[in-house]
Tab-separated table of C-alpha atoms in Angstrom:
chain	number	residue	atom	x	y	z
Y	111	MET	CA	7.878	-16.123	-17.660
Y	112	ALA	CA	7.085	-17.430	-14.178
Y	113	LEU	CA	8.217	-15.839	-10.927
Y	114	GLU	CA	8.238	-17.177	-7.396
Y	115	LEU	CA	8.000	-14.479	-4.728
Y	116	ARG	CA	8.097	-14.523	-0.932
Y	117	TRP	CA	7.706	-11.744	1.639
Y	118	ASP	CA	6.660	-10.930	5.174
Y	119	PRO	CA	3.907	-8.271	5.032
Y	120	ALA	CA	4.358	-5.108	7.079
Y	121	PRO	CA	1.963	-2.288	7.969
Y	122	SER	CA	4.158	0.084	5.965
Y	123	ASP	CA	3.285	-1.905	2.805
Y	124	TRP	CA	-0.396	-1.179	3.362
Y	125	SER	CA	0.190	2.471	4.272
Y	126	ASP	CA	2.208	2.945	1.108
Y	127	ALA	CA	-0.504	1.260	-0.986
Y	128	LEU	CA	-3.276	3.367	0.556
Y	129	ARG	CA	-1.323	6.590	0.004
Y	130	ALA	CA	-0.757	5.600	-3.627
Y	131	VAL	CA	-4.433	4.945	-4.352
Y	132	TYR	CA	-6.514	7.119	-2.009
Y	133	PRO	CA	-5.887	10.894	-1.843
Y	134	MET	CA	-7.245	11.066	1.716
Y	135	TYR	CA	-4.300	9.023	2.988
Y	136	ARG	CA	-1.845	10.987	0.870
Y	137	TRP	CA	-3.016	14.458	1.927
Y	138	ALA	CA	-3.988	13.896	5.586
Y	139	PRO	CA	-0.492	14.572	6.978
Y	140	TRP	CA	-0.198	17.808	4.995
Y	141	PHE	CA	-3.619	18.966	6.153
Y	142	GLY	CA	-2.667	18.132	9.750
Y	143	ILE	CA	0.586	20.087	9.460
Y	144	GLY	CA	-1.281	23.094	8.046
Y	145	LEU	CA	-3.859	22.956	10.833
Y	146	GLY	CA	-1.068	22.595	13.397
Y	147	ALA	CA	0.673	25.700	12.033
Y	148	LEU	CA	-2.551	27.713	12.288
Y	149	ALA	CA	-3.063	26.410	15.824
Y	150	VAL	CA	0.425	27.577	16.802
Y	151	VAL	CA	-0.431	31.022	15.409
Y	152	LEU	CA	-3.511	31.034	17.663
Y	153	LEU	CA	-1.370	30.073	20.665
Y	154	VAL	CA	1.117	32.858	19.926
Y	155	ALA	CA	-1.800	35.284	19.479
Y	156	GLY	CA	-2.976	34.548	23.020
Y	157	GLN	CA	-5.842	32.167	22.206
Y	158	PRO	CA	-4.894	29.087	24.264
Y	159	VAL	CA	-8.186	27.140	24.089
Y	160	PRO	CA	-8.623	27.163	20.284
Y	161	GLY	CA	-4.853	26.863	19.860
Y	162	PHE	CA	-4.560	23.708	21.986
Y	163	PHE	CA	-7.702	22.305	20.372
Y	164	GLY	CA	-6.180	22.919	16.931
Y	165	VAL	CA	-2.914	21.230	17.920
Y	166	LEU	CA	-4.837	18.231	19.286
Y	167	CYS	CA	-6.918	17.968	16.093
Y	168	ALA	CA	-3.791	18.271	13.947
Y	169	LEU	CA	-2.109	15.433	15.835
Y	170	ILE	CA	-5.200	13.259	15.420
Y	171	ILE	CA	-5.415	14.008	11.689
Y	172	VAL	CA	-1.745	13.161	11.162
Y	173	ALA	CA	-1.862	9.988	13.285
Y	174	MET	CA	-5.279	8.608	12.274
Y	175	PRO	CA	-4.288	6.952	8.957
Y	176	MET	CA	-1.195	5.354	10.485
Y	177	VAL	CA	-3.040	4.117	13.567
Y	178	ALA	CA	-5.926	2.772	11.465
Y	179	VAL	CA	-3.569	0.732	9.258
Y	180	TRP	CA	-1.606	-0.527	12.243
Y	181	ALA	CA	-4.813	-1.544	14.090
Y	182	GLN	CA	-6.292	-3.320	11.057
Y	183	PHE	CA	-2.999	-5.101	10.460
Y	184	ARG	CA	-2.786	-6.305	14.068
Y	185	ARG	CA	-6.468	-7.312	14.180
Y	186	ASN	CA	-6.224	-9.597	11.166
Y	187	PRO	CA	-4.246	-12.760	12.010
Y	188	VAL	CA	-3.528	-13.497	8.341
Y	189	ALA	CA	-2.151	-10.019	7.608
Y	190	ALA	CA	1.284	-10.696	9.114
Y	191	ALA	CA	1.676	-14.248	7.764
Y	192	THR	CA	4.510	-14.870	5.322
Y	193	VAL	CA	3.224	-14.781	1.751
Y	194	THR	CA	4.398	-16.755	-1.252
Y	195	ALA	CA	3.292	-15.857	-4.764
Y	196	THR	CA	3.505	-17.360	-8.210
Y	197	VAL	CA	3.270	-14.996	-11.153
Y	198	ASP	CA	2.794	-15.993	-14.797
Y	199	GLU	CA	1.001	-14.779	-17.923
Y	200	GLN	CA	-2.394	-16.021	-16.663
Y	201	SER	CA	-2.560	-14.828	-13.060
Y	202	PHE	CA	-0.992	-13.710	-9.820
Y	203	ARG	CA	-1.484	-16.367	-7.107
Y	204	MET	CA	-0.753	-15.565	-3.475
Y	205	MET	CA	-0.862	-17.916	-0.506
Y	206	THR	CA	0.217	-17.661	3.095
Y	207	VAL	CA	2.930	-20.144	4.022
Y	208	ASP	CA	0.658	-21.780	6.602
Y	209	GLY	CA	-2.138	-22.158	4.008
Y	210	THR	CA	-4.718	-20.023	5.835
Y	211	ALA	CA	-5.328	-17.712	2.866
Y	212	TYR	CA	-5.190	-18.112	-0.906
Y	213	THR	CA	-5.938	-15.598	-3.663
Y	214	ASP	CA	-5.850	-16.223	-7.401
Y	215	LEU	CA	-5.981	-12.934	-9.295
Y	216	ARG	CA	-6.561	-13.377	-13.018
Y	217	TRP	CA	-5.068	-10.501	-14.992
Y	218	SER	CA	-8.384	-10.033	-16.795
Y	219	THR	CA	-10.082	-9.167	-13.481
Y	220	MET	CA	-7.525	-6.546	-12.491
Y	221	ALA	CA	-8.319	-2.848	-12.951
Y	222	GLY	CA	-4.760	-1.567	-12.898
Y	223	TRP	CA	-1.592	-1.073	-10.952
Y	224	VAL	CA	0.539	1.619	-9.382
Y	225	GLU	CA	4.241	1.546	-8.646
Y	226	THR	CA	5.504	3.374	-5.585
Y	227	ARG	CA	9.031	3.694	-4.300
Y	228	HIS	CA	8.614	0.523	-2.194
Y	229	ASN	CA	5.682	-1.449	-3.650
Y	230	PHE	CA	3.697	-2.500	-6.632
Y	231	VAL	CA	0.006	-2.012	-5.830
Y	232	LEU	CA	-2.374	-4.248	-7.767
Y	233	ARG	CA	-5.984	-3.026	-7.905
Y	234	THR	CA	-9.156	-4.932	-8.634
Y	235	GLY	CA	-12.297	-3.314	-10.015
Y	236	GLY	CA	-13.586	-2.881	-6.443
Y	237	SER	CA	-11.797	-1.501	-3.435
Y	238	ALA	CA	-9.337	-4.382	-2.986
Y	239	LEU	CA	-5.632	-3.602	-3.031
Y	240	PHE	CA	-2.760	-6.039	-3.142
Y	241	PRO	CA	0.626	-4.511	-2.263
Y	242	VAL	CA	3.632	-6.468	-3.512
Y	243	PRO	CA	6.763	-5.085	-1.838
Y	244	GLY	CA	9.972	-4.682	-3.762
Y	245	ARG	CA	11.758	-6.809	-1.149
Y	246	ALA	CA	9.787	-9.844	-2.413
Y	247	PHE	CA	12.001	-10.001	-5.493
Y	248	GLY	CA	15.297	-11.825	-5.249
Y	249	GLU	CA	17.057	-9.993	-8.056
Y	250	GLN	CA	16.665	-6.796	-10.038
Y	251	GLU	CA	15.916	-8.849	-13.167
Y	252	ASP	CA	12.892	-10.379	-11.415
Y	253	LEU	CA	11.616	-6.947	-10.427
Y	254	ASP	CA	12.067	-5.612	-13.964
Y	255	GLY	CA	10.401	-8.733	-15.401
Y	256	PHE	CA	7.416	-8.273	-13.084
Y	257	ARG	CA	7.079	-4.626	-14.129
Y	258	ASP	CA	7.210	-5.659	-17.801
Y	259	LEU	CA	4.583	-8.365	-17.203
Y	260	LEU	CA	2.293	-5.820	-15.517
Y	261	ARG	CA	2.666	-3.476	-18.487
Y	262	GLN	CA	1.928	-6.324	-20.884
Y	263	GLN	CA	-1.133	-7.578	-18.980
Y	264	LEU	CA	-2.574	-4.372	-17.462
Y	265	GLY	CA	-1.097	-1.504	-19.436
Y	266	GLU	CA	0.804	1.449	-18.083
Y	267	PRO	CA	0.644	2.182	-14.335
Y	268	SER	CA	-2.059	4.491	-13.039
Y	269	LYS	CA	-1.096	7.994	-12.051
Y	270	ARG	CA	-1.060	8.654	-8.344
C-alpha cells in the first residue's frame, strides 16, 4: 500500500497535536476557566484588586497556549508551506512543495501515534510531533488505510 497525501498546515493542526500529547495544553483552558470563576467570586465579594488580577491571570492562562502556537507557526517560514507526503510500509516521507524541508520517518524510529478528531499525530522517541490532518486524505478509504497501516507498523494508538 502506498499513499500520496497533500495538505496546507494550519496552527490548529499543531494545537490539536499538542493537546493530544501534552496534558498542559489540554488542561490549561479548564484551569483558566476555574481561576476566572474564583476571580469573579472575589469581585462579587467586594475584592476588586485580587478579582481583576485573577481575571487577568485566567485570560493569560487560557490564551497562552494558543498564542504560543500561533507565534511559533508564524515565525517559522516552513511551517505554512504546502506539504506532500508519501506513505508506504517502510516509512512516512514528507516534503514541502517548494523543497525547503524534507523528513523521512522510518516506522522503526517512531514511538507511537494518537488519533484526534481532526489529526493523526505521529510521535518520535523525543519531543518531535508530526500532525497529519484528516483533510490530507482524498477519500475515506485512504484515511482508513492509513489508520490500518499505523496499527500494523506502530501498534494501537496511545491513550490521550
